[in-house]
Structure formats: C-alpha cells, structure tokens
Amino acid sequence: MSDLKFTRIIATLGPASQEEDQIRSLIRSGADCFRLNFSHSDGPGLEPYIKKVRQISESEGKYIPLLADIQGPKLRVGHLPGEGAELLDDQLFTITHRKVEGSAEQVHSPYELLSKDLQIGHRVLLADGSIEMVVESIDGEDVRCRVLHGGLLTSNKGMNLPDTEVSAATLTDKDRRDLQFIGKSDIDLVAVSFVRRASDIRDARDILGDSRIPVLAKLERPEALNQLNEILEEADGVMVARGDLGVEIEFERVPFVQKQILQRASVRGKWAIVATEMLRSMVDHSRPTRA
C-alpha cells in the first residue's frame, strides 16, 4: 500500500505551541504544515518561529512547509471596560466611529466607513455571530441598532456585516508590510484573508514581487462565492474559512458551499484547505466525537 497522503494536516503555531519539544511533538504526531497567524503579530515577531521550525524539521528529516495567514480587513468593535457588557434582546445599541467609552448602550468601531457602508435594515453580527442586531437609523458616524439576539460583548470582538458590501480594501497597510516581509522570507505559502475578487490575488502577487510564493484565497465573504471561478483561475488554491463564512451566510448552507468549492478547486487542480471549527470537541477531549 502506498504511503502517499492526499489529505494533509495543517497545525497553527502560537503561544501554546512555541517550545521546541512541542513543535517536535506536532511533527511526529503527523503535522504536515505549520500555519503562522499574522493577525496577532508581524514578520519580525514571527521570525523566531520560522527559524525554529526549519531547524527542528531538518533534525526530524521531514520538510514542513510554512503557511503565512495574513490578517485582512477584519472588522472589530473597540474597548469595553471590565468583563464587557451584556446586551439584551430588543434593546437599542449604538456602534460609532466616534471615540466613546464602551458600555451596554454604545461601543466604538475603528472602521471609519461603517456608517457609510451600512444601510437601514442591514444586519450586524458581533462576537462570531453570537449577537445579532439590525440597523434602525444612521446619524453621522452613529449607527443605531435594535438587538435581535443579545449576549455578552467584550473588547475587540469581531464584527460581520452579511448584508453589506464593505468598502475596506482587502489588503490593509499591515497586510502590505507583511507581504513585503513574506516575499523575502523563508515561507512557502501565503493565505490572503477576506478575498472578494480575483484582483485581490493579483494585488498580493504584485507586493510579493519575484518570490513566486503560492497564494491561497481565503473564502469568508459572500462576494467571493459569486466570483469563485475567477478567483480559482487566479489563485494557486483556496481555503474554506468556515468560521467567518458560517457567520456571513446561513450556517446550514456551509456544508453545501464547502463541497462546491472543493469540487471546483479539484477540477482545476488547485489546492483546497478546509479550516476552522475542525474537530473542535478535541479542545476539551482527547478523542473526537462522532459529530
């Protein structure tokens, strides 16, 4: 029987897995690729990981590719004091670009075009979709919403706008700096977050320069699904980012959309990665559940 594996395992390196013995254990346990998350660091901050992986993988006699996952225009709320604020069903809540103190009535958003992008009736999802609200009015930089499903909101939680065409560029200034670093570093692949169109991949390649590092498109926005064929033609592969995608579209559609993406990538001979919410039960248990 052949030892060739068609399905590979990507493991994310971070504070919980940065020691040499931990990295070595991951390699021996079957990790085929290590992901470096540029959302919480930058190139110089991740350089020690790159050197460490190269040294350990060489001593283990197994080459381990490194995947750089750049942040993209992830929308977030600002600071809330203490343990956060509990938002109740049917209450009014304001999201604003003004510098306000976060509370159960309002929160700051660093995204300066929020009030211009949103329209009355658009949904706003906070904290990975656990809090849902709908826009009732817009006054200057203030977006006033009615909470449909409340919950605890804490500092810097993610914000998704599933009904809205977001104006923010796919590649932020930070992403451009990170891509310049990646193009000159010992990294094997790069994943571009929140890709919406094929031109996003071309822009990333331009910044990478002559490095010829394969570029993967992370599919997290509904717009990307409408441009899937064009994105697949331009990218070297795709990543089905099920966490954000499951917030942006109806969660019951995710398995069907995932299958469609994988099929189209396979037909074109492109890499396809399924990521986030994989075997999540193993966070608390040593063996996965049947679910």
mmCIF file of C-alpha atoms in Angstrom:
data_model
loop_
_atom_site.group_PDB
_atom_site.id
_atom_site.type_symbol
_atom_site.label_atom_id
_atom_site.label_comp_id
_atom_site.label_asym_id
_atom_site.label_seq_id
_atom_site.Cartn_x
_atom_site.Cartn_y
_atom_site.Cartn_z
ATOM 1 C CA MET A 1 0.000 0.000 0.000
ATOM 2 C CA SER A 2 1.289 3.467 -0.908
ATOM 3 C CA ASP A 3 2.308 5.874 1.870
ATOM 4 C CA LEU A 4 1.200 8.842 -0.253
ATOM 5 C CA LYS A 5 -1.297 11.011 1.634
ATOM 6 C CA PHE A 6 -3.842 13.035 -0.290
ATOM 7 C CA THR A 7 -5.201 14.711 2.856
ATOM 8 C CA ARG A 8 -2.716 16.731 4.903
ATOM 9 C CA ILE A 9 -2.888 18.309 8.351
ATOM 10 C CA ILE A 10 -2.123 21.990 8.949
ATOM 11 C CA ALA A 11 -1.341 22.965 12.549
ATOM 12 C CA THR A 12 -1.252 26.559 13.810
ATOM 13 C CA LEU A 13 1.765 27.604 15.846
ATOM 14 C CA GLY A 14 1.275 30.099 18.657
ATOM 15 C CA PRO A 15 1.970 30.798 22.325
ATOM 16 C CA ALA A 16 0.610 27.365 23.305
ATOM 17 C CA SER A 17 2.916 25.545 20.874
ATOM 18 C CA GLN A 18 6.103 27.566 20.606
ATOM 19 C CA GLU A 19 8.578 25.437 22.537
ATOM 20 C CA GLU A 20 10.955 23.117 20.699
ATOM 21 C CA ASP A 21 9.594 19.940 22.282
ATOM 22 C CA GLN A 22 6.021 20.969 21.391
ATOM 23 C CA ILE A 23 6.893 21.634 17.749
ATOM 24 C CA ARG A 24 8.822 18.378 17.543
ATOM 25 C CA SER A 25 5.849 16.509 19.032
ATOM 26 C CA LEU A 26 3.486 18.056 16.466
ATOM 27 C CA ILE A 27 5.733 16.928 13.616
ATOM 28 C CA ARG A 28 5.991 13.394 15.000
ATOM 29 C CA SER A 29 2.211 13.305 15.518
ATOM 30 C CA GLY A 30 1.572 13.967 11.831
ATOM 31 C CA ALA A 31 1.546 17.721 11.205
ATOM 32 C CA ASP A 32 2.314 18.291 7.510
ATOM 33 C CA CYS A 33 2.355 22.106 7.503
ATOM 34 C CA PHE A 34 2.569 24.872 10.096
ATOM 35 C CA ARG A 35 0.388 27.986 9.906
ATOM 36 C CA LEU A 36 1.694 31.315 11.167
ATOM 37 C CA ASN A 37 -1.067 33.738 12.162
ATOM 38 C CA PHE A 38 -0.116 37.289 11.159
ATOM 39 C CA SER A 39 -3.285 38.687 12.781
ATOM 40 C CA HIS A 40 -1.618 38.882 16.182
ATOM 41 C CA SER A 41 1.968 39.546 15.120
ATOM 42 C CA ASP A 42 4.144 40.669 12.219
ATOM 43 C CA GLY A 43 7.093 39.343 10.271
ATOM 44 C CA PRO A 44 9.864 40.188 12.752
ATOM 45 C CA GLY A 45 7.717 38.837 15.595
ATOM 46 C CA LEU A 46 7.266 35.510 13.802
ATOM 47 C CA GLU A 47 10.860 35.182 12.576
ATOM 48 C CA PRO A 48 11.862 33.031 15.598
ATOM 49 C CA TYR A 49 9.110 30.527 14.700
ATOM 50 C CA ILE A 50 10.395 30.301 11.132
ATOM 51 C CA LYS A 51 13.975 29.599 12.221
ATOM 52 C CA LYS A 52 12.881 27.138 14.903
ATOM 53 C CA VAL A 53 10.669 25.122 12.527
ATOM 54 C CA ARG A 54 13.441 24.933 9.928
ATOM 55 C CA GLN A 55 15.956 23.670 12.489
ATOM 56 C CA ILE A 56 13.606 21.110 14.042
ATOM 57 C CA SER A 57 12.191 19.799 10.760
ATOM 58 C CA GLU A 58 15.717 19.296 9.429
ATOM 59 C CA SER A 59 16.688 17.299 12.511
ATOM 60 C CA GLU A 60 13.491 15.235 12.146
ATOM 61 C CA GLY A 61 14.237 14.541 8.486
ATOM 62 C CA LYS A 62 10.842 15.874 7.357
ATOM 63 C CA TYR A 63 10.387 19.137 5.487
ATOM 64 C CA ILE A 64 7.484 21.112 6.960
ATOM 65 C CA PRO A 65 6.076 23.921 4.778
ATOM 66 C CA LEU A 66 5.166 27.212 6.445
ATOM 67 C CA LEU A 67 1.861 28.929 5.632
ATOM 68 C CA ALA A 68 1.601 32.664 6.367
ATOM 69 C CA ASP A 69 -2.004 33.688 7.082
ATOM 70 C CA ILE A 70 -2.313 37.480 6.787
ATOM 71 C CA GLN A 71 -4.979 39.377 8.705
ATOM 72 C CA GLY A 72 -7.037 41.211 6.095
ATOM 73 C CA PRO A 73 -9.708 43.824 6.908
ATOM 74 C CA LYS A 74 -11.210 42.091 9.939
ATOM 75 C CA LEU A 75 -13.831 44.431 11.426
ATOM 76 C CA ARG A 76 -13.930 44.681 15.211
ATOM 77 C CA VAL A 77 -15.518 46.685 17.992
ATOM 78 C CA GLY A 78 -13.359 48.714 20.337
ATOM 79 C CA HIS A 79 -12.728 48.566 24.061
ATOM 80 C CA LEU A 80 -15.311 47.727 26.718
ATOM 81 C CA PRO A 81 -14.373 48.066 30.386
ATOM 82 C CA GLY A 82 -14.074 45.132 32.753
ATOM 83 C CA GLU A 83 -15.607 41.865 31.602
ATOM 84 C CA GLY A 84 -17.669 43.559 28.899
ATOM 85 C CA ALA A 85 -21.360 44.413 28.569
ATOM 86 C CA GLU A 86 -24.453 42.200 28.437
ATOM 87 C CA LEU A 87 -26.691 43.191 25.520
ATOM 88 C CA LEU A 88 -30.373 42.320 25.916
ATOM 89 C CA ASP A 89 -32.904 41.285 23.304
ATOM 90 C CA ASP A 90 -34.880 44.223 21.840
ATOM 91 C CA GLN A 91 -32.663 46.936 23.347
ATOM 92 C CA LEU A 92 -31.125 49.742 21.273
ATOM 93 C CA PHE A 93 -27.355 49.753 20.804
ATOM 94 C CA THR A 94 -25.135 52.278 19.027
ATOM 95 C CA ILE A 95 -21.952 51.476 17.111
ATOM 96 C CA THR A 96 -19.953 54.572 16.238
ATOM 97 C CA HIS A 97 -16.582 55.622 14.866
ATOM 98 C CA ARG A 98 -16.533 58.376 17.495
ATOM 99 C CA LYS A 99 -14.192 57.790 20.419
ATOM 100 C CA VAL A 100 -16.727 56.788 23.071
ATOM 101 C CA GLU A 101 -16.465 54.765 26.256
ATOM 102 C CA GLY A 102 -17.805 51.282 25.616
ATOM 103 C CA SER A 103 -20.918 50.302 27.581
ATOM 104 C CA ALA A 104 -24.188 48.373 27.307
ATOM 105 C CA GLU A 105 -25.526 51.271 25.186
ATOM 106 C CA GLN A 106 -22.670 52.014 22.784
ATOM 107 C CA VAL A 107 -19.259 50.957 21.508
ATOM 108 C CA HIS A 108 -16.534 52.443 19.321
ATOM 109 C CA SER A 109 -15.657 50.875 15.958
ATOM 110 C CA PRO A 110 -12.228 51.567 14.405
ATOM 111 C CA TYR A 111 -13.749 51.143 10.926
ATOM 112 C CA GLU A 112 -14.209 54.707 9.673
ATOM 113 C CA LEU A 113 -16.581 53.843 6.794
ATOM 114 C CA LEU A 114 -19.040 51.840 8.891
ATOM 115 C CA SER A 115 -21.867 54.398 8.792
ATOM 116 C CA LYS A 116 -21.384 54.886 5.027
ATOM 117 C CA ASP A 117 -21.395 51.173 4.169
ATOM 118 C CA LEU A 118 -24.370 50.159 6.314
ATOM 119 C CA GLN A 119 -27.990 50.818 5.390
ATOM 120 C CA ILE A 120 -31.208 50.661 7.403
ATOM 121 C CA GLY A 121 -32.322 47.041 7.646
ATOM 122 C CA HIS A 122 -28.812 45.585 7.357
ATOM 123 C CA ARG A 123 -27.780 43.006 9.942
ATOM 124 C CA VAL A 124 -24.776 43.472 12.221
ATOM 125 C CA LEU A 125 -23.306 40.357 13.857
ATOM 126 C CA LEU A 126 -20.899 40.628 16.783
ATOM 127 C CA ALA A 127 -18.737 38.113 18.650
ATOM 128 C CA ASP A 128 -18.628 35.469 15.881
ATOM 129 C CA GLY A 129 -22.353 35.827 15.262
ATOM 130 C CA SER A 130 -23.489 35.156 18.820
ATOM 131 C CA ILE A 131 -25.003 38.673 18.985
ATOM 132 C CA GLU A 132 -27.319 39.786 16.173
ATOM 133 C CA MET A 133 -28.789 43.227 15.607
ATOM 134 C CA VAL A 134 -30.383 45.188 12.775
ATOM 135 C CA VAL A 135 -29.736 48.805 11.769
ATOM 136 C CA GLU A 136 -32.663 51.121 12.602
ATOM 137 C CA SER A 137 -31.124 54.537 11.931
ATOM 138 C CA ILE A 138 -27.863 56.216 10.907
ATOM 139 C CA ASP A 139 -26.894 59.687 12.136
ATOM 140 C CA GLY A 140 -23.450 60.893 11.088
ATOM 141 C CA GLU A 141 -20.968 58.368 12.460
ATOM 142 C CA ASP A 142 -23.556 56.764 14.754
ATOM 143 C CA VAL A 143 -25.263 53.522 13.686
ATOM 144 C CA ARG A 144 -28.253 52.796 15.928
ATOM 145 C CA CYS A 145 -29.295 49.144 16.040
ATOM 146 C CA ARG A 146 -32.045 47.013 17.550
ATOM 147 C CA VAL A 147 -30.680 43.889 19.262
ATOM 148 C CA LEU A 148 -32.384 40.731 17.985
ATOM 149 C CA HIS A 149 -30.289 38.185 19.881
ATOM 150 C CA GLY A 150 -28.305 39.503 22.824
ATOM 151 C CA GLY A 151 -25.280 38.218 24.659
ATOM 152 C CA LEU A 152 -22.036 39.224 26.309
ATOM 153 C CA LEU A 153 -19.932 41.642 24.261
ATOM 154 C CA THR A 154 -16.284 42.014 25.242
ATOM 155 C CA SER A 155 -13.430 44.132 23.912
ATOM 156 C CA ASN A 156 -12.176 43.792 20.336
ATOM 157 C CA LYS A 157 -14.717 41.182 19.277
ATOM 158 C CA GLY A 158 -15.223 40.615 15.565
ATOM 159 C CA MET A 159 -17.990 42.300 13.592
ATOM 160 C CA ASN A 160 -19.610 40.772 10.495
ATOM 161 C CA LEU A 161 -21.865 42.597 8.038
ATOM 162 C CA PRO A 162 -23.511 39.851 5.952
ATOM 163 C CA ASP A 163 -25.872 42.197 4.054
ATOM 164 C CA THR A 164 -23.282 44.880 3.349
ATOM 165 C CA GLU A 165 -20.725 45.461 0.616
ATOM 166 C CA VAL A 166 -17.745 46.531 2.705
ATOM 167 C CA SER A 167 -15.662 49.357 1.222
ATOM 168 C CA ALA A 168 -12.480 48.485 3.098
ATOM 169 C CA ALA A 169 -9.641 47.328 0.852
ATOM 170 C CA THR A 170 -8.876 43.613 1.057
ATOM 171 C CA LEU A 171 -5.195 44.355 1.698
ATOM 172 C CA THR A 172 -4.633 46.693 4.645
ATOM 173 C CA ASP A 173 -1.438 48.670 5.235
ATOM 174 C CA LYS A 174 -0.379 45.984 7.716
ATOM 175 C CA ASP A 175 -1.037 43.260 5.135
ATOM 176 C CA ARG A 176 1.151 45.076 2.607
ATOM 177 C CA ARG A 177 4.019 45.306 5.095
ATOM 178 C CA ASP A 178 3.587 41.640 5.984
ATOM 179 C CA LEU A 179 3.553 40.600 2.311
ATOM 180 C CA GLN A 180 6.779 42.527 1.713
ATOM 181 C CA PHE A 181 8.353 40.597 4.591
ATOM 182 C CA ILE A 182 6.925 37.263 3.398
ATOM 183 C CA GLY A 183 8.283 37.810 -0.119
ATOM 184 C CA LYS A 184 11.820 37.980 1.279
ATOM 185 C CA SER A 185 11.463 35.293 3.962
ATOM 186 C CA ASP A 186 11.691 31.506 4.133
ATOM 187 C CA ILE A 187 7.911 30.983 3.906
ATOM 188 C CA ASP A 188 6.309 28.532 1.479
ATOM 189 C CA LEU A 189 2.702 29.717 1.053
ATOM 190 C CA VAL A 190 0.589 32.752 1.882
ATOM 191 C CA ALA A 191 -3.170 32.913 2.514
ATOM 192 C CA VAL A 192 -4.953 36.194 1.752
ATOM 193 C CA SER A 193 -7.906 36.816 4.085
ATOM 194 C CA PHE A 194 -11.363 38.099 3.085
ATOM 195 C CA VAL A 195 -10.724 37.810 -0.656
ATOM 196 C CA ARG A 196 -13.644 39.208 -2.653
ATOM 197 C CA ARG A 197 -12.398 39.181 -6.244
ATOM 198 C CA ALA A 198 -9.553 37.866 -8.408
ATOM 199 C CA SER A 199 -7.830 41.262 -8.416
ATOM 200 C CA ASP A 200 -7.158 40.843 -4.670
ATOM 201 C CA ILE A 201 -4.886 37.900 -5.501
ATOM 202 C CA ARG A 202 -3.132 39.846 -8.266
ATOM 203 C CA ASP A 203 -2.505 42.718 -5.847
ATOM 204 C CA ALA A 204 -0.927 40.317 -3.346
ATOM 205 C CA ARG A 205 1.324 38.836 -6.051
ATOM 206 C CA ASP A 206 2.481 42.318 -7.066
ATOM 207 C CA ILE A 207 3.598 43.037 -3.497
ATOM 208 C CA LEU A 208 5.304 39.637 -3.146
ATOM 209 C CA GLY A 209 7.408 40.548 -6.166
ATOM 210 C CA ASP A 210 9.612 37.871 -7.705
ATOM 211 C CA SER A 211 9.310 35.401 -4.812
ATOM 212 C CA ARG A 212 6.796 33.143 -6.637
ATOM 213 C CA ILE A 213 5.268 32.069 -3.322
ATOM 214 C CA PRO A 214 1.932 30.295 -3.989
ATOM 215 C CA VAL A 215 -1.032 32.463 -2.999
ATOM 216 C CA LEU A 216 -4.195 30.980 -1.468
ATOM 217 C CA ALA A 217 -7.543 32.778 -1.332
ATOM 218 C CA LYS A 218 -9.423 32.559 1.961
ATOM 219 C CA LEU A 219 -13.137 32.459 1.193
ATOM 220 C CA GLU A 220 -15.006 34.213 4.002
ATOM 221 C CA ARG A 221 -17.337 36.668 2.266
ATOM 222 C CA PRO A 222 -20.480 36.125 0.144
ATOM 223 C CA GLU A 223 -18.969 38.270 -2.642
ATOM 224 C CA ALA A 224 -16.190 35.700 -3.067
ATOM 225 C CA LEU A 225 -18.716 32.938 -3.761
ATOM 226 C CA ASN A 226 -20.132 34.977 -6.646
ATOM 227 C CA GLN A 227 -16.604 35.363 -8.071
ATOM 228 C CA LEU A 228 -15.433 31.827 -7.273
ATOM 229 C CA ASN A 229 -14.469 30.756 -10.807
ATOM 230 C CA GLU A 230 -12.464 33.935 -11.419
ATOM 231 C CA ILE A 231 -10.717 33.618 -8.035
ATOM 232 C CA LEU A 232 -9.838 29.975 -8.722
ATOM 233 C CA GLU A 233 -8.296 30.937 -12.053
ATOM 234 C CA GLU A 234 -6.027 33.483 -10.351
ATOM 235 C CA ALA A 235 -5.165 31.774 -7.040
ATOM 236 C CA ASP A 236 -2.969 28.719 -6.501
ATOM 237 C CA GLY A 237 -5.538 27.357 -4.075
ATOM 238 C CA VAL A 238 -8.393 28.232 -1.753
ATOM 239 C CA MET A 239 -9.175 27.948 1.929
ATOM 240 C CA VAL A 240 -12.765 27.432 3.060
ATOM 241 C CA ALA A 241 -12.730 29.561 6.220
ATOM 242 C CA ARG A 242 -15.819 28.034 7.781
ATOM 243 C CA GLY A 243 -15.851 30.227 10.894
ATOM 244 C CA ASP A 244 -16.386 33.610 9.239
ATOM 245 C CA LEU A 245 -18.182 32.105 6.243
ATOM 246 C CA GLY A 246 -20.687 30.443 8.583
ATOM 247 C CA VAL A 247 -21.455 33.853 10.058
ATOM 248 C CA GLU A 248 -21.734 35.632 6.710
ATOM 249 C CA ILE A 249 -24.103 33.072 5.127
ATOM 250 C CA GLU A 250 -26.777 30.801 6.599
ATOM 251 C CA PHE A 251 -24.935 28.154 8.602
ATOM 252 C CA GLU A 252 -26.997 25.349 7.071
ATOM 253 C CA ARG A 253 -25.579 26.309 3.648
ATOM 254 C CA VAL A 254 -21.954 25.928 4.745
ATOM 255 C CA PRO A 255 -21.605 22.150 4.032
ATOM 256 C CA PHE A 256 -23.038 22.561 0.526
ATOM 257 C CA VAL A 257 -20.947 25.642 -0.252
ATOM 258 C CA GLN A 258 -17.856 23.895 1.096
ATOM 259 C CA LYS A 259 -18.454 20.880 -1.147
ATOM 260 C CA GLN A 260 -18.988 23.109 -4.180
ATOM 261 C CA ILE A 261 -15.739 24.993 -3.546
ATOM 262 C CA LEU A 262 -13.751 21.772 -3.099
ATOM 263 C CA GLN A 263 -15.184 20.281 -6.287
ATOM 264 C CA ARG A 264 -14.381 23.341 -8.388
ATOM 265 C CA ALA A 265 -10.859 23.524 -6.959
ATOM 266 C CA SER A 266 -10.290 19.821 -7.676
ATOM 267 C CA VAL A 267 -11.399 20.171 -11.301
ATOM 268 C CA ARG A 268 -8.818 22.944 -11.768
ATOM 269 C CA GLY A 269 -6.056 21.079 -9.945
ATOM 270 C CA LYS A 270 -5.857 23.704 -7.188
ATOM 271 C CA TRP A 271 -5.050 23.218 -3.522
ATOM 272 C CA ALA A 272 -8.083 23.206 -1.251
ATOM 273 C CA ILE A 273 -7.979 23.675 2.521
ATOM 274 C CA VAL A 274 -10.889 23.352 4.947
ATOM 275 C CA ALA A 275 -10.195 25.383 8.077
ATOM 276 C CA THR A 276 -11.590 26.423 11.465
ATOM 277 C CA GLU A 277 -14.093 24.534 13.603
ATOM 278 C CA MET A 278 -12.295 21.284 12.722
ATOM 279 C CA LEU A 279 -12.609 18.609 15.449
ATOM 280 C CA ARG A 280 -13.405 21.367 17.932
ATOM 281 C CA SER A 281 -14.509 18.808 20.530
ATOM 282 C CA MET A 282 -10.814 17.912 20.942
ATOM 283 C CA VAL A 283 -10.215 21.236 22.684
ATOM 284 C CA ASP A 284 -11.734 19.560 25.746
ATOM 285 C CA HIS A 285 -11.421 15.838 24.921
ATOM 286 C CA SER A 286 -8.516 13.693 23.742
ATOM 287 C CA ARG A 287 -10.691 11.905 21.184
ATOM 288 C CA PRO A 288 -13.112 13.464 18.671
ATOM 289 C CA THR A 289 -16.854 12.937 18.951
ATOM 290 C CA ARG A 290 -18.885 11.421 16.121
ATOM 291 C CA ALA A 291 -20.358 14.878 15.481
#
